[in-house]
Amino acid sequence: MQKKGCKKIFITGGATIYRIGMKYTDKLKITRIQKEYKGDTFFPEIEGDEWALIKEEKHYDEKEKVDYSFQTFKRKK
């Protein structure tokens, strides 16, 4: 994978693609849903020693009765 002047790249999985893509970025924008779902593909854990949470917007979905948040992480230098 090469950047070649790209400013934004969107990665939508699976798990291996997420892990590989994380090596090439310094910012992550994550939607975190506070509910357990069945599935076989999950985003890797975001390690606190490597990433800093710089922004978080918390929300509640009335229809689904679930909390969720939009989180932005920046790679620590």
mmCIF file of C-alpha atoms in Angstrom:
data_model
loop_
_atom_site.group_PDB
_atom_site.id
_atom_site.type_symbol
_atom_site.label_atom_id
_atom_site.label_comp_id
_atom_site.label_asym_id
_atom_site.label_seq_id
_atom_site.Cartn_x
_atom_site.Cartn_y
_atom_site.Cartn_z
ATOM 1 C CA MET A 1 0.000 0.000 0.000
ATOM 2 C CA GLN A 2 1.368 3.394 -0.969
ATOM 3 C CA LYS A 3 -0.024 6.808 -0.080
ATOM 4 C CA LYS A 4 0.824 8.558 -3.394
ATOM 5 C CA GLY A 5 -0.587 11.908 -2.290
ATOM 6 C CA CYS A 6 -3.846 10.633 -0.787
ATOM 7 C CA LYS A 7 -5.129 12.702 2.111
ATOM 8 C CA LYS A 8 -7.988 10.410 3.155
ATOM 9 C CA ILE A 9 -8.359 6.665 2.951
ATOM 10 C CA PHE A 10 -11.458 4.805 4.167
ATOM 11 C CA ILE A 11 -10.989 1.190 5.236
ATOM 12 C CA THR A 12 -14.093 -0.914 5.801
ATOM 13 C CA GLY A 13 -12.570 -4.277 6.745
ATOM 14 C CA GLY A 14 -12.235 -7.197 7.354
ATOM 15 C CA ALA A 15 -10.069 -7.644 10.401
ATOM 16 C CA THR A 16 -6.794 -8.269 8.538
ATOM 17 C CA ILE A 17 -7.355 -5.233 6.321
ATOM 18 C CA TYR A 18 -8.016 -3.106 9.425
ATOM 19 C CA ARG A 19 -4.743 -4.243 11.025
ATOM 20 C CA ILE A 20 -2.720 -3.595 7.877
ATOM 21 C CA GLY A 21 -4.337 -0.205 7.294
ATOM 22 C CA MET A 22 -3.588 0.988 10.834
ATOM 23 C CA LYS A 23 0.143 0.846 10.027
ATOM 24 C CA TYR A 24 -0.294 3.539 7.369
ATOM 25 C CA THR A 25 -2.283 6.175 9.213
ATOM 26 C CA ASP A 26 -1.839 8.638 12.032
ATOM 27 C CA LYS A 27 -5.570 9.203 12.635
ATOM 28 C CA LEU A 28 -8.505 6.846 13.237
ATOM 29 C CA LYS A 29 -12.190 7.777 13.092
ATOM 30 C CA ILE A 30 -14.213 5.075 14.808
ATOM 31 C CA THR A 31 -17.935 4.608 15.411
ATOM 32 C CA ARG A 32 -18.300 2.644 18.640
ATOM 33 C CA ILE A 33 -21.690 1.046 19.367
ATOM 34 C CA GLN A 34 -22.313 0.019 22.978
ATOM 35 C CA LYS A 35 -24.042 -3.251 22.166
ATOM 36 C CA GLU A 36 -22.835 -6.795 21.519
ATOM 37 C CA TYR A 37 -23.450 -8.200 18.052
ATOM 38 C CA LYS A 38 -22.784 -11.626 16.619
ATOM 39 C CA GLY A 39 -20.074 -11.545 14.009
ATOM 40 C CA ASP A 40 -16.677 -12.777 12.963
ATOM 41 C CA THR A 41 -14.990 -9.491 11.982
ATOM 42 C CA PHE A 42 -14.045 -6.889 14.556
ATOM 43 C CA PHE A 43 -11.819 -3.839 14.596
ATOM 44 C CA PRO A 44 -8.544 -4.467 16.475
ATOM 45 C CA GLU A 45 -8.143 -3.088 19.986
ATOM 46 C CA ILE A 46 -6.813 0.466 20.012
ATOM 47 C CA GLU A 47 -3.746 0.430 22.247
ATOM 48 C CA GLY A 48 -3.504 3.372 24.663
ATOM 49 C CA ASP A 49 0.281 3.467 24.471
ATOM 50 C CA GLU A 50 0.107 4.015 20.688
ATOM 51 C CA TRP A 51 -3.105 6.035 20.205
ATOM 52 C CA ALA A 52 -4.610 9.048 22.023
ATOM 53 C CA LEU A 53 -8.348 9.767 22.044
ATOM 54 C CA ILE A 54 -8.595 13.401 20.907
ATOM 55 C CA LYS A 55 -12.342 13.770 20.307
ATOM 56 C CA GLU A 56 -15.507 11.928 21.280
ATOM 57 C CA GLU A 57 -19.158 12.699 20.514
ATOM 58 C CA LYS A 58 -21.614 10.580 22.515
ATOM 59 C CA HIS A 59 -25.133 9.865 21.264
ATOM 60 C CA TYR A 60 -28.167 7.727 22.048
ATOM 61 C CA ASP A 61 -30.381 6.067 19.426
ATOM 62 C CA GLU A 62 -33.980 6.122 20.701
ATOM 63 C CA LYS A 63 -35.236 3.625 18.124
ATOM 64 C CA GLU A 64 -32.568 0.972 18.809
ATOM 65 C CA LYS A 65 -32.161 1.916 22.499
ATOM 66 C CA VAL A 66 -28.378 1.948 22.254
ATOM 67 C CA ASP A 67 -25.555 4.338 23.135
ATOM 68 C CA TYR A 68 -22.953 5.020 20.473
ATOM 69 C CA SER A 69 -20.088 7.430 19.964
ATOM 70 C CA PHE A 70 -17.919 8.876 17.235
ATOM 71 C CA GLN A 71 -14.290 8.770 18.333
ATOM 72 C CA THR A 72 -11.170 10.278 16.800
ATOM 73 C CA PHE A 73 -7.762 8.905 17.741
ATOM 74 C CA LYS A 74 -4.348 10.313 16.852
ATOM 75 C CA ARG A 75 -1.169 8.255 16.800
ATOM 76 C CA LYS A 76 1.225 9.220 19.593
ATOM 77 C CA LYS A 77 4.640 10.270 18.301
#
